[in-house]
Coordinates of N, CA and C in Angstrom, one line a residue:
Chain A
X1288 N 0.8 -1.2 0.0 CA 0.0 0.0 0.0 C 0.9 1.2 0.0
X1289 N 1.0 2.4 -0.9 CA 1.5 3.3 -1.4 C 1.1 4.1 0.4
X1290 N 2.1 4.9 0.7 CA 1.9 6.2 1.6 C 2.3 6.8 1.0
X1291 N 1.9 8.3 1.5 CA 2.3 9.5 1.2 C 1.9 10.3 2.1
X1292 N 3.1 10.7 2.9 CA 3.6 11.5 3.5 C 3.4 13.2 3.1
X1293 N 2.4 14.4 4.2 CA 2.6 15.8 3.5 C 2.5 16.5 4.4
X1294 N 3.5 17.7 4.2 CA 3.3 18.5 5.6 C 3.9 19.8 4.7
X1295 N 3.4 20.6 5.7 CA 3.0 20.7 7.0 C 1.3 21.1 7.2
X1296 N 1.2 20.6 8.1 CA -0.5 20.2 8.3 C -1.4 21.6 8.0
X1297 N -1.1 22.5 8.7 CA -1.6 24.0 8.4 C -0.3 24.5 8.0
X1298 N -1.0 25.7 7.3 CA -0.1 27.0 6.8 C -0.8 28.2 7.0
X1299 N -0.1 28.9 7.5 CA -0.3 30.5 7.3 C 0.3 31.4 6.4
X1300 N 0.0 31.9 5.6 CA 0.9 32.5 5.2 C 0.4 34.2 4.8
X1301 N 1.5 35.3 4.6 CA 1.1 36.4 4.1 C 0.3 36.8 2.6
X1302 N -0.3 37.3 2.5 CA -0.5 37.9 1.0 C 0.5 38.0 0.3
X1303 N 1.0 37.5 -1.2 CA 1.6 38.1 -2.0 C 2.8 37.3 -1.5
X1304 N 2.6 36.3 -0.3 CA 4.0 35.7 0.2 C 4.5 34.3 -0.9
X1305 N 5.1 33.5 -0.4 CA 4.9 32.3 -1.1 C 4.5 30.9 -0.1
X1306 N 3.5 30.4 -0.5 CA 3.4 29.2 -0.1 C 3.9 27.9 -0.2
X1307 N 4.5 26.9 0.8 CA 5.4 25.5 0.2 C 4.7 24.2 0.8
X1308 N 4.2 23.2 0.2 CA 3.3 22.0 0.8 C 4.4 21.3 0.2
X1309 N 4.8 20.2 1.0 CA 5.9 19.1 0.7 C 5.2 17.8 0.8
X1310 N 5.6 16.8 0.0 CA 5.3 15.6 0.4 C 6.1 14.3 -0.4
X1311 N 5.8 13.2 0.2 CA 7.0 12.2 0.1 C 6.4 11.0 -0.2
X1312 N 6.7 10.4 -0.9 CA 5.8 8.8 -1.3 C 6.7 7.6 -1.4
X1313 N 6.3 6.2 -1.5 CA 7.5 5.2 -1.6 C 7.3 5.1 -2.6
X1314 N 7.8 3.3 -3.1 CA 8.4 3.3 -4.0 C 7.1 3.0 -4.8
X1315 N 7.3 3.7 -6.2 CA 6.3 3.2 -7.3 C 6.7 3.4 -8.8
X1316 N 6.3 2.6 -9.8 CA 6.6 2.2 -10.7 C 5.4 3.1 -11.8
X1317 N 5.2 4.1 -11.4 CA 4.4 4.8 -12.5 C 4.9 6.2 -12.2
X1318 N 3.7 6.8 -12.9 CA 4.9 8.3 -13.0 C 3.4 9.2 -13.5
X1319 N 2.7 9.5 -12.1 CA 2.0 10.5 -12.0 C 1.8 11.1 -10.6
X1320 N 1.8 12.5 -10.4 CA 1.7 12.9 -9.1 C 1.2 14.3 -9.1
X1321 N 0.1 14.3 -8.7 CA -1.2 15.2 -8.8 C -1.3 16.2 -7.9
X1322 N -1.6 17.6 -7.6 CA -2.1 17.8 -6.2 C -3.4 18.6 -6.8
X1323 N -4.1 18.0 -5.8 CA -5.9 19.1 -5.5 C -6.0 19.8 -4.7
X1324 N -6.9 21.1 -5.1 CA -7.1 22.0 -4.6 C -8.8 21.6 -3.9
X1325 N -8.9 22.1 -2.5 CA -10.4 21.5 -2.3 C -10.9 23.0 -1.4
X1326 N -11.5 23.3 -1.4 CA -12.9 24.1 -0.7 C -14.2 23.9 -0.1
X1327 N -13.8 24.3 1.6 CA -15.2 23.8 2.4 C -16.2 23.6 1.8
X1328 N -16.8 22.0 1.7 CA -17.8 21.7 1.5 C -18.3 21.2 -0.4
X1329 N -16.8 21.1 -0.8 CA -16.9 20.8 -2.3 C -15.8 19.8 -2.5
X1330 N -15.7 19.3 -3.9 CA -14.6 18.1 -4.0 C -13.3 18.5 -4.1
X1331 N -12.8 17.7 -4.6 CA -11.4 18.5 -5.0 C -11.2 18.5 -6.6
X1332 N -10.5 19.7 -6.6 CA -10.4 20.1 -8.2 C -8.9 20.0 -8.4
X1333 N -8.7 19.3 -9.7 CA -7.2 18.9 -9.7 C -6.3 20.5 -10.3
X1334 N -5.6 20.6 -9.6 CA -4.7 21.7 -9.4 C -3.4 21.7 -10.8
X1335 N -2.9 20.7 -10.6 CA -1.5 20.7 -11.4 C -1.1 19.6 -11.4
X1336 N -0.1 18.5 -12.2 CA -0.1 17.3 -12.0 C 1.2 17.8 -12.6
X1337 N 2.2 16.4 -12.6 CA 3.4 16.8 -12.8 C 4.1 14.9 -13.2
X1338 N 4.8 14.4 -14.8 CA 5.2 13.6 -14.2 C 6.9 13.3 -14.5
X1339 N 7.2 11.9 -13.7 CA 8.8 12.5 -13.4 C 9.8 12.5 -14.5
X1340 N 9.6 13.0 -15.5 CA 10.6 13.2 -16.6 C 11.0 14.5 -16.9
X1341 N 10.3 14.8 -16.0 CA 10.7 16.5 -15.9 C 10.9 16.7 -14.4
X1342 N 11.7 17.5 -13.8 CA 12.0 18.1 -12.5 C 11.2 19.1 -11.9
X1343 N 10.2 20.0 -13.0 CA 9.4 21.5 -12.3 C 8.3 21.2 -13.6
X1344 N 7.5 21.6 -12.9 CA 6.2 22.1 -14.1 C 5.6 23.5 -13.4
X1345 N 5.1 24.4 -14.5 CA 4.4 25.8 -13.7 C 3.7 26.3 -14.3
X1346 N 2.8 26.2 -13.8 CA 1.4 27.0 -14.3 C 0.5 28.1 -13.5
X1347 N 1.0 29.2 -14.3 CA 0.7 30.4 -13.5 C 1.2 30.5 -12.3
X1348 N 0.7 30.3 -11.1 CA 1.4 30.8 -10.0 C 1.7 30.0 -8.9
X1349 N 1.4 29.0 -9.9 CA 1.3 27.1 -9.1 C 2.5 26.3 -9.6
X1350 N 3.7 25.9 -9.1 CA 4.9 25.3 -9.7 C 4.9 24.0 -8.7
X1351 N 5.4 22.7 -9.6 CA 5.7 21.3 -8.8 C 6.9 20.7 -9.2
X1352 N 7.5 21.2 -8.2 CA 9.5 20.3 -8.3 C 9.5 18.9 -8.0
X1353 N 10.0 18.6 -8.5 CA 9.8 17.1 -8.1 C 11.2 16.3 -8.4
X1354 N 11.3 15.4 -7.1 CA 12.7 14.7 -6.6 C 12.4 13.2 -7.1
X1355 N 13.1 12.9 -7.9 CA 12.5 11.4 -8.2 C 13.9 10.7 -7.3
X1356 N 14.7 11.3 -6.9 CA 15.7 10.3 -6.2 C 15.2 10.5 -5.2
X1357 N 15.1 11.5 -4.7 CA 14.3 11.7 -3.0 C 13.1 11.3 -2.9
X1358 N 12.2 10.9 -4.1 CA 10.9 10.7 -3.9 C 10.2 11.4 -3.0
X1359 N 10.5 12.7 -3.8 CA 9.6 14.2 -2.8 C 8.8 15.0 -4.1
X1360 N 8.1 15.3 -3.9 CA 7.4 16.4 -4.7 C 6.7 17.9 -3.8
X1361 N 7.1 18.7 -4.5 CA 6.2 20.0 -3.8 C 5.4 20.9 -4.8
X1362 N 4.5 21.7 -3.9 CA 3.8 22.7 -4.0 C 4.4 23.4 -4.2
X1363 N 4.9 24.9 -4.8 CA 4.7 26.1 -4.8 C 3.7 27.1 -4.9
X1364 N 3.2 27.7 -4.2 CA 1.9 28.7 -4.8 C 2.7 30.3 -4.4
X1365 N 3.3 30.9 -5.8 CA 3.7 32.2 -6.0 C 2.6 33.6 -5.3
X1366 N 3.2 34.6 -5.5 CA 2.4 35.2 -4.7 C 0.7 35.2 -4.4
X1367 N 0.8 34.5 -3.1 CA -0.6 33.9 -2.4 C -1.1 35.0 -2.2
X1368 N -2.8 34.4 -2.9 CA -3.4 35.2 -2.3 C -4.9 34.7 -1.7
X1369 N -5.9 35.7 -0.9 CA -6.4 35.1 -0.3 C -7.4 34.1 -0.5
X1370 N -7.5 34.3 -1.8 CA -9.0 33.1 -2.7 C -8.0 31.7 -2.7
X1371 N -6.7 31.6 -2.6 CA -5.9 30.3 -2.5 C -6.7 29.6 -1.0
X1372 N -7.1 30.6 0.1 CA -6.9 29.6 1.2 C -8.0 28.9 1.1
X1373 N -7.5 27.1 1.3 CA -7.9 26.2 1.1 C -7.3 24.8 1.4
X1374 N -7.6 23.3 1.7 CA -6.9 22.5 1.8 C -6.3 21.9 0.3
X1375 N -5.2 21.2 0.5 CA -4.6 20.9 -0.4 C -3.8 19.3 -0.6
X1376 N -4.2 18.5 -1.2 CA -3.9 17.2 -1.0 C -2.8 16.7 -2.5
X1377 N -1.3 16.4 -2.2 CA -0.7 15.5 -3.2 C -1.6 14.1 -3.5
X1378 N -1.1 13.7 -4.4 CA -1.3 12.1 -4.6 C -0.5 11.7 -5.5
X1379 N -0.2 10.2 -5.0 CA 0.0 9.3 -5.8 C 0.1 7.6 -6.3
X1380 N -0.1 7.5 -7.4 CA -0.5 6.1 -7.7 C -0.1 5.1 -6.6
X1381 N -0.8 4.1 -6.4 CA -0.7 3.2 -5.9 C -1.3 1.9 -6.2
X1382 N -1.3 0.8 -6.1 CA -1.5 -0.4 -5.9 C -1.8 -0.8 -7.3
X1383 N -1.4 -0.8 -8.2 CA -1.1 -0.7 -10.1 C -2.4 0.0 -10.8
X1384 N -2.4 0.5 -11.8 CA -3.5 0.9 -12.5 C -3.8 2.4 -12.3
X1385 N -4.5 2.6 -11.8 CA -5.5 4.1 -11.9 C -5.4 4.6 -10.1
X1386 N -5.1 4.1 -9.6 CA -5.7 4.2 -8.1 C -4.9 5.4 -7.4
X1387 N -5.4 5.8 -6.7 CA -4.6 7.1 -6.4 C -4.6 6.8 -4.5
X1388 N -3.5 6.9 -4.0 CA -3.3 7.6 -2.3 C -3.4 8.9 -2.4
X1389 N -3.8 9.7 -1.2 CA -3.9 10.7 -1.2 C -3.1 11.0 0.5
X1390 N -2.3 12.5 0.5 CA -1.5 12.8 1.7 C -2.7 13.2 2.6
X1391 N -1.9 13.6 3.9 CA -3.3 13.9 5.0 C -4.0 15.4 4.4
X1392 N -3.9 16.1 3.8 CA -3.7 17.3 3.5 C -3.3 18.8 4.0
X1393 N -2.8 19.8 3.7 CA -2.5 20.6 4.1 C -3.7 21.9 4.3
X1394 N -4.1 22.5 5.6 CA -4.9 23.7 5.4 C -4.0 24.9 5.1
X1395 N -4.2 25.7 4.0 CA -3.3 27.0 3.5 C -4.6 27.8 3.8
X1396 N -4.2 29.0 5.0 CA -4.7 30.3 5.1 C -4.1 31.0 4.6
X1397 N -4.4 32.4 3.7 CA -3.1 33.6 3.4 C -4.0 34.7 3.8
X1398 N -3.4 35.4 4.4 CA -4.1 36.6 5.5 C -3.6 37.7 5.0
X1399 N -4.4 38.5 5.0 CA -4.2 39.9 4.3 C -2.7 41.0 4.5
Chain B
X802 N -10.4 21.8 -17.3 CA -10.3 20.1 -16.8 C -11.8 19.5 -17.4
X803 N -12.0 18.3 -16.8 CA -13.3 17.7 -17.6 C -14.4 17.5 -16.2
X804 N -15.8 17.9 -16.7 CA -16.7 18.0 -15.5 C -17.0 16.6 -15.1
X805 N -17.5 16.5 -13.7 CA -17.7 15.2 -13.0 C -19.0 15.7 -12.4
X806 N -20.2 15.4 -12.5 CA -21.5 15.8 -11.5 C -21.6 14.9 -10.3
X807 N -22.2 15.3 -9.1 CA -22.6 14.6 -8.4 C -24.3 15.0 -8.4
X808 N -24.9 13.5 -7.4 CA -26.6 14.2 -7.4 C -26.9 13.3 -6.5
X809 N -27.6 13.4 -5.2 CA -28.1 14.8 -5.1 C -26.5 15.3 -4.3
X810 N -26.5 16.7 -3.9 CA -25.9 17.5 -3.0 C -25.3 17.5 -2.0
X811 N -27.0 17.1 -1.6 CA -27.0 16.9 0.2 C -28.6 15.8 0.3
X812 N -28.5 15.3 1.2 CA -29.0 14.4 2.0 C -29.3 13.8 2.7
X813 N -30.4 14.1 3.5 CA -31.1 13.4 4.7 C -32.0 12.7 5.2
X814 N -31.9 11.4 5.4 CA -32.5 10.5 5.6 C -32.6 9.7 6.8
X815 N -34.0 8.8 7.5 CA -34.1 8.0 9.1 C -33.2 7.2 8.4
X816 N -33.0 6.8 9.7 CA -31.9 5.4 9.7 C -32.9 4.2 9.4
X817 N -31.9 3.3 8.6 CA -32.8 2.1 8.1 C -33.3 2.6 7.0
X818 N -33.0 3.5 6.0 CA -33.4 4.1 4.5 C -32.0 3.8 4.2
X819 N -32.3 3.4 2.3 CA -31.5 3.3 1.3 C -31.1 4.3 0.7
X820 N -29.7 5.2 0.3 CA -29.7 6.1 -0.5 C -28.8 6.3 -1.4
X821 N -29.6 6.6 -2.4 CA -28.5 6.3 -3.7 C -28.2 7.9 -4.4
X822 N -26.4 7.8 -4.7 CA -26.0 9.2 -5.3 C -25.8 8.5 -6.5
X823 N -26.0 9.5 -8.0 CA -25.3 9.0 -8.9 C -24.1 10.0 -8.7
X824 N -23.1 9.5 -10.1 CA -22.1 10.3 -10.0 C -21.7 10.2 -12.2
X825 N -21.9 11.1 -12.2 CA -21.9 11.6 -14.0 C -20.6 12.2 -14.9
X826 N -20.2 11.4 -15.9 CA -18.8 11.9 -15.8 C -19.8 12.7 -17.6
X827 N -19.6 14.3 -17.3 CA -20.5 15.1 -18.5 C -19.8 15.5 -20.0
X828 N -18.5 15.2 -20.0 CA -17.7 15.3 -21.2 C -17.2 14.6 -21.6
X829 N -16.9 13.4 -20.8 CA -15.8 12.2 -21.2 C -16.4 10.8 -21.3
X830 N -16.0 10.0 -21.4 CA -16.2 8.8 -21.1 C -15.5 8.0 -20.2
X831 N -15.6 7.1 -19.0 CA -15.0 7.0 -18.1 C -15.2 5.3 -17.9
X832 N -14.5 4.3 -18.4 CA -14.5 3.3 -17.7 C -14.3 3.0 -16.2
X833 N -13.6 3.6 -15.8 CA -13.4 3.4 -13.9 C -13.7 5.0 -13.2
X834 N -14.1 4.7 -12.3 CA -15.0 5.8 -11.4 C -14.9 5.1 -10.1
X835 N -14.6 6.2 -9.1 CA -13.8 6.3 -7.9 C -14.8 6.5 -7.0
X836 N -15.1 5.8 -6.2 CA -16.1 6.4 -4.5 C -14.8 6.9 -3.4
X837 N -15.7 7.9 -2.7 CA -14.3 8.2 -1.7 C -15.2 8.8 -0.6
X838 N -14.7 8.6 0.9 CA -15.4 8.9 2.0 C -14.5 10.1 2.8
X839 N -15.0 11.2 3.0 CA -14.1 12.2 3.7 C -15.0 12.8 5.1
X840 N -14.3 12.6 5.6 CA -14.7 12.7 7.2 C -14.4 14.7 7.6
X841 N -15.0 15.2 8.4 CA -14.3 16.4 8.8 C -13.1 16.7 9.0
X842 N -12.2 17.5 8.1 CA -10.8 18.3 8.2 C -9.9 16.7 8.2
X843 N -10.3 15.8 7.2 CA -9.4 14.6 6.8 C -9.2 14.3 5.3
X844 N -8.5 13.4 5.4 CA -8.0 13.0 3.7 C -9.2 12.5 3.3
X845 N -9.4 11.9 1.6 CA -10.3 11.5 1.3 C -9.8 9.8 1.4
X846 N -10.2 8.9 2.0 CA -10.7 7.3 1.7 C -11.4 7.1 0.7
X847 N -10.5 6.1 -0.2 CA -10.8 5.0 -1.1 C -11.7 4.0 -0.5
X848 N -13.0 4.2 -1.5 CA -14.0 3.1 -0.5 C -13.9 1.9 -1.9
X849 N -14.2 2.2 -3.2 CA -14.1 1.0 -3.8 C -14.0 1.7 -5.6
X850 N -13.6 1.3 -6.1 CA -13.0 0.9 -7.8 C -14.3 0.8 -8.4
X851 N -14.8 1.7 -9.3 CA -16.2 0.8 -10.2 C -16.1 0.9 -11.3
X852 N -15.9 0.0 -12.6 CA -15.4 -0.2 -13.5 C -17.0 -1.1 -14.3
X853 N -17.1 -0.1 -15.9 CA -18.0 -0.6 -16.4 C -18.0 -2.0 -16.7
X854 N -19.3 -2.0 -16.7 CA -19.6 -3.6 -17.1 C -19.3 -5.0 -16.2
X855 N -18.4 -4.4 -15.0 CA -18.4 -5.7 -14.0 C -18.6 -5.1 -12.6
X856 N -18.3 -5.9 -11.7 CA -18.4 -5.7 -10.2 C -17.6 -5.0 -9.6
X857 N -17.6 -4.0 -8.9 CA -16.9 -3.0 -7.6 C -15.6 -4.2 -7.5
X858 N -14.7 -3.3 -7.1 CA -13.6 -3.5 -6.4 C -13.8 -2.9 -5.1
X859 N -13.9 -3.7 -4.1 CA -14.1 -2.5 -2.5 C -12.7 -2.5 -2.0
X860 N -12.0 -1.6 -1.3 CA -11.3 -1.8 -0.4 C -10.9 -2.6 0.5
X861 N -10.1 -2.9 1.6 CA -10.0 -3.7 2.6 C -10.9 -2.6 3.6
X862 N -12.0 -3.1 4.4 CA -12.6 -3.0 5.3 C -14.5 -2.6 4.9
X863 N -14.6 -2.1 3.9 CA -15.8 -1.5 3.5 C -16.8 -2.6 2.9
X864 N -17.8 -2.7 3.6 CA -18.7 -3.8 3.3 C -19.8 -3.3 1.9
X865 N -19.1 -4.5 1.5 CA -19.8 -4.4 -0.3 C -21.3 -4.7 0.0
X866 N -22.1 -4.9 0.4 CA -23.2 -4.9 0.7 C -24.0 -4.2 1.3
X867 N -23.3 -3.4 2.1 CA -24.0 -1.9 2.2 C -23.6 -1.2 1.5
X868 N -22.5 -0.7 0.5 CA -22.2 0.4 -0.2 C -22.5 -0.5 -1.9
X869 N -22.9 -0.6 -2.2 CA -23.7 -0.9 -3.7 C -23.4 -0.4 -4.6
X870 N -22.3 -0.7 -5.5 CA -22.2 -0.1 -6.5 C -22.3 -0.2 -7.7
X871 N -22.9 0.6 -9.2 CA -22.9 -0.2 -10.0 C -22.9 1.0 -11.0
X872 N -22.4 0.4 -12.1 CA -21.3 1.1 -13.2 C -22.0 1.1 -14.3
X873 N -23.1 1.3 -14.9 CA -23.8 0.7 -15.5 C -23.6 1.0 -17.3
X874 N -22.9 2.3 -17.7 CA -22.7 2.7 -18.8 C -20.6 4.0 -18.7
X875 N -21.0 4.4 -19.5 CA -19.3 4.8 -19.4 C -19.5 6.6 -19.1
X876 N -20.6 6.6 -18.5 CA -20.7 8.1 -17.9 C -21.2 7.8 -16.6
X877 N -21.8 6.8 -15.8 CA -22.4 7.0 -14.7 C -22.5 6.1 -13.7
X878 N -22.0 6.2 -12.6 CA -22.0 5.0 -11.7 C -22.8 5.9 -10.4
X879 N -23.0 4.9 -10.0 CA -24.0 4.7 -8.7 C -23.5 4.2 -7.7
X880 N -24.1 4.6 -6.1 CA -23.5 4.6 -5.3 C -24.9 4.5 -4.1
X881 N -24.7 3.5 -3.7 CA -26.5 3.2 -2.7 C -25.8 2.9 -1.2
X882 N -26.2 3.6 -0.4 CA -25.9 3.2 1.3 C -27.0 2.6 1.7
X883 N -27.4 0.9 1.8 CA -28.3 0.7 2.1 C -28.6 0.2 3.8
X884 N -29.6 0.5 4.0 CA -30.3 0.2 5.7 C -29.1 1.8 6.2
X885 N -29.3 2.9 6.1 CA -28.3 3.8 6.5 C -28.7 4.0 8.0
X886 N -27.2 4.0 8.7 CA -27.2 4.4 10.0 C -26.5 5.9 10.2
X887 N -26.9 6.4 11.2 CA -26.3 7.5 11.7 C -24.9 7.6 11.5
X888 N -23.9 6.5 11.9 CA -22.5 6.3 11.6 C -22.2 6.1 10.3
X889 N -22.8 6.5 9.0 CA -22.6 6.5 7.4 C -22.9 7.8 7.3
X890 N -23.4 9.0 8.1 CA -23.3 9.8 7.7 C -21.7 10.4 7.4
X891 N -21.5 10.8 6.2 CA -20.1 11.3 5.8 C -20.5 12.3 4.3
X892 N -19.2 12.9 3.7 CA -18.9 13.5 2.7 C -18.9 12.3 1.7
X893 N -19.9 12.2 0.6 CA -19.2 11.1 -0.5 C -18.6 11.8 -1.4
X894 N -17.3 11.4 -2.1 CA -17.1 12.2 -3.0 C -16.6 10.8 -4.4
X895 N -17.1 11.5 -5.4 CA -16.8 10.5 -6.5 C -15.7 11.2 -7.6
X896 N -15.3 10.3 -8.3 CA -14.3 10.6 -9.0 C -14.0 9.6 -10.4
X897 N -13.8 10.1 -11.8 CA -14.1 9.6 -12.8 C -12.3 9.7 -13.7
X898 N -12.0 8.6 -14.3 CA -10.5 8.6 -14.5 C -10.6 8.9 -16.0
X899 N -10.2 9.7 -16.8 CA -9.4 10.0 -17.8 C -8.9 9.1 -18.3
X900 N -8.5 7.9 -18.7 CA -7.2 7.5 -19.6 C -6.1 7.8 -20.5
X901 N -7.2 8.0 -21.0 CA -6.0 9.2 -22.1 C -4.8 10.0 -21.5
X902 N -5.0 10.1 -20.1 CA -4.1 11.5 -19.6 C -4.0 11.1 -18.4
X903 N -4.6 9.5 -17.7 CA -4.0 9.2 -16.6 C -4.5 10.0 -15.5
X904 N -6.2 11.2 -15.5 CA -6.3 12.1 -14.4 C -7.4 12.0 -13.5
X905 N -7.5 11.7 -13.0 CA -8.9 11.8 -12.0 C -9.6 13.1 -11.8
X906 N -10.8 13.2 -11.9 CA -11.4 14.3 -11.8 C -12.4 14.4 -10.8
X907 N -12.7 15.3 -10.0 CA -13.6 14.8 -8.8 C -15.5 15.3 -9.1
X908 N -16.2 14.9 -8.3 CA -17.4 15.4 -8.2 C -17.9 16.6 -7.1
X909 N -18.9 17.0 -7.1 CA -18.9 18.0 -5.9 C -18.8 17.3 -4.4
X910 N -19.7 16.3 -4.6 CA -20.0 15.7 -3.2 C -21.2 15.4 -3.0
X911 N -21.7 14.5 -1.7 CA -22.5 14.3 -1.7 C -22.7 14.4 0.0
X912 N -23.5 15.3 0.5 CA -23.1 15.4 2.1 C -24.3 15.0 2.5
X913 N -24.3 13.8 3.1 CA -25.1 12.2 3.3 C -25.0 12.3 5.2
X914 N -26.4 12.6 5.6 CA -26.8 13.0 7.2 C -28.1 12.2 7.5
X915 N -27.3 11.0 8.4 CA -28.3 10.2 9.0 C -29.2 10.2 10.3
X916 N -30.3 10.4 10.0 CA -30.9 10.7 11.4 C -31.0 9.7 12.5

């Protein structure tokens, strides 16, 4: 069974600051690693996905680095702002096929 | 991205009622479609795999006989909590896979309140 490890649990951050959600997975043999954006009381909406043949992907103000030797991937969210706050869950494949793990998720506040 | 419906919203029902959400994938076609249980300020849980044309895959722990699922065409799977207790109330959230691109896409939810 795939884990994935993600922290840090909450974040606070400033307006216009930058945001950093890390997270860490074992070993697997595919090559997709997703993160969702979710909002009280709705599903989650897939944010940016990223896979490991490349080191960074960035899309607008959302970037995902990613360690295939360290088996880490992160968040960046460029200057935050307050419509970002929200929880935020990586994932990745597990158990062969389509199946996704998901991290515990991170709550991101950005305060004015 | 590609839309995923849920239906209904929200729902409340006595205990000892059946209730069924669909879950509609509106642009694509989706041979596997995802159930997922999310509790307050937690991850989402994988309840079970529904893949057209055959039988649920459930998880280890989730009883395939109360959570009923069925896959029946390549836009819509179903999802029935039957005899519902108080302790099934939760967030359902579904989710429909892409192939082509390897993505999962989610639905709104279904916020499921047992009296």
């Amino acid at each position: 069974q795939q884990q994935v490890k993600q922290s840090p649990q909450s974040l606070i951050v400033q307006k216009g600051g930058i945001s950093i959600i890390n997270c860490a997975y074992e070993n697997t043999a595919f090559d997709y690693f997703p993160w969702y954006q979710q909002f009280p009381g709705k599903g989650p909406a897939l944010l940016i996905a990223i896979r490991p043949d490349v080191s960074e992907k960035k899309e607008g103000r959302f970037t995902i680095s990613f360690n295939k030797s360290a088996k880490q991937f992160s968040l960046h969210i460029m200057d935050s702002q307050p419509g970002d706050s929200a929880t935020y869950f990586c994932a990745a494949p597990t158990g062969g096929g389509n199946k996704l793990t998901f991290g515990t998720g991170t709550q991101l506040k950005v305060e004015l | 991205g590609a839309v995923v419906s849920q239906h209904p919203s929200r729902v409340i029902c006595k205990s000892g009622t059946s209730v069924k959400i669909e879950c509609r994938s509106l642009d694509f076609q989706a041979t596997t479609m995802f159930w997922y249980r999310q509790f307050p300020k937690q991850s989402l849980m994988l309840m079970a795999t529904s893949n057209e044309g055959s039988k649920a895959t459930y998880e280890q722990g989730v009883e395939k006989d109360k959570f009923l699922i069925n896959h029946a065409s390549l836009t819509l799977s179903t999802l029935t909590v039957t005899s519902a207790h108080p302790e099934d109330s939760s967030f359902y959230i579904c989710s429909a896979w892409r192939g082509a691109y390897n993505e999962q896409f989610f639905g709104p939810g279904t916020r499921l309140t047992v009296l």
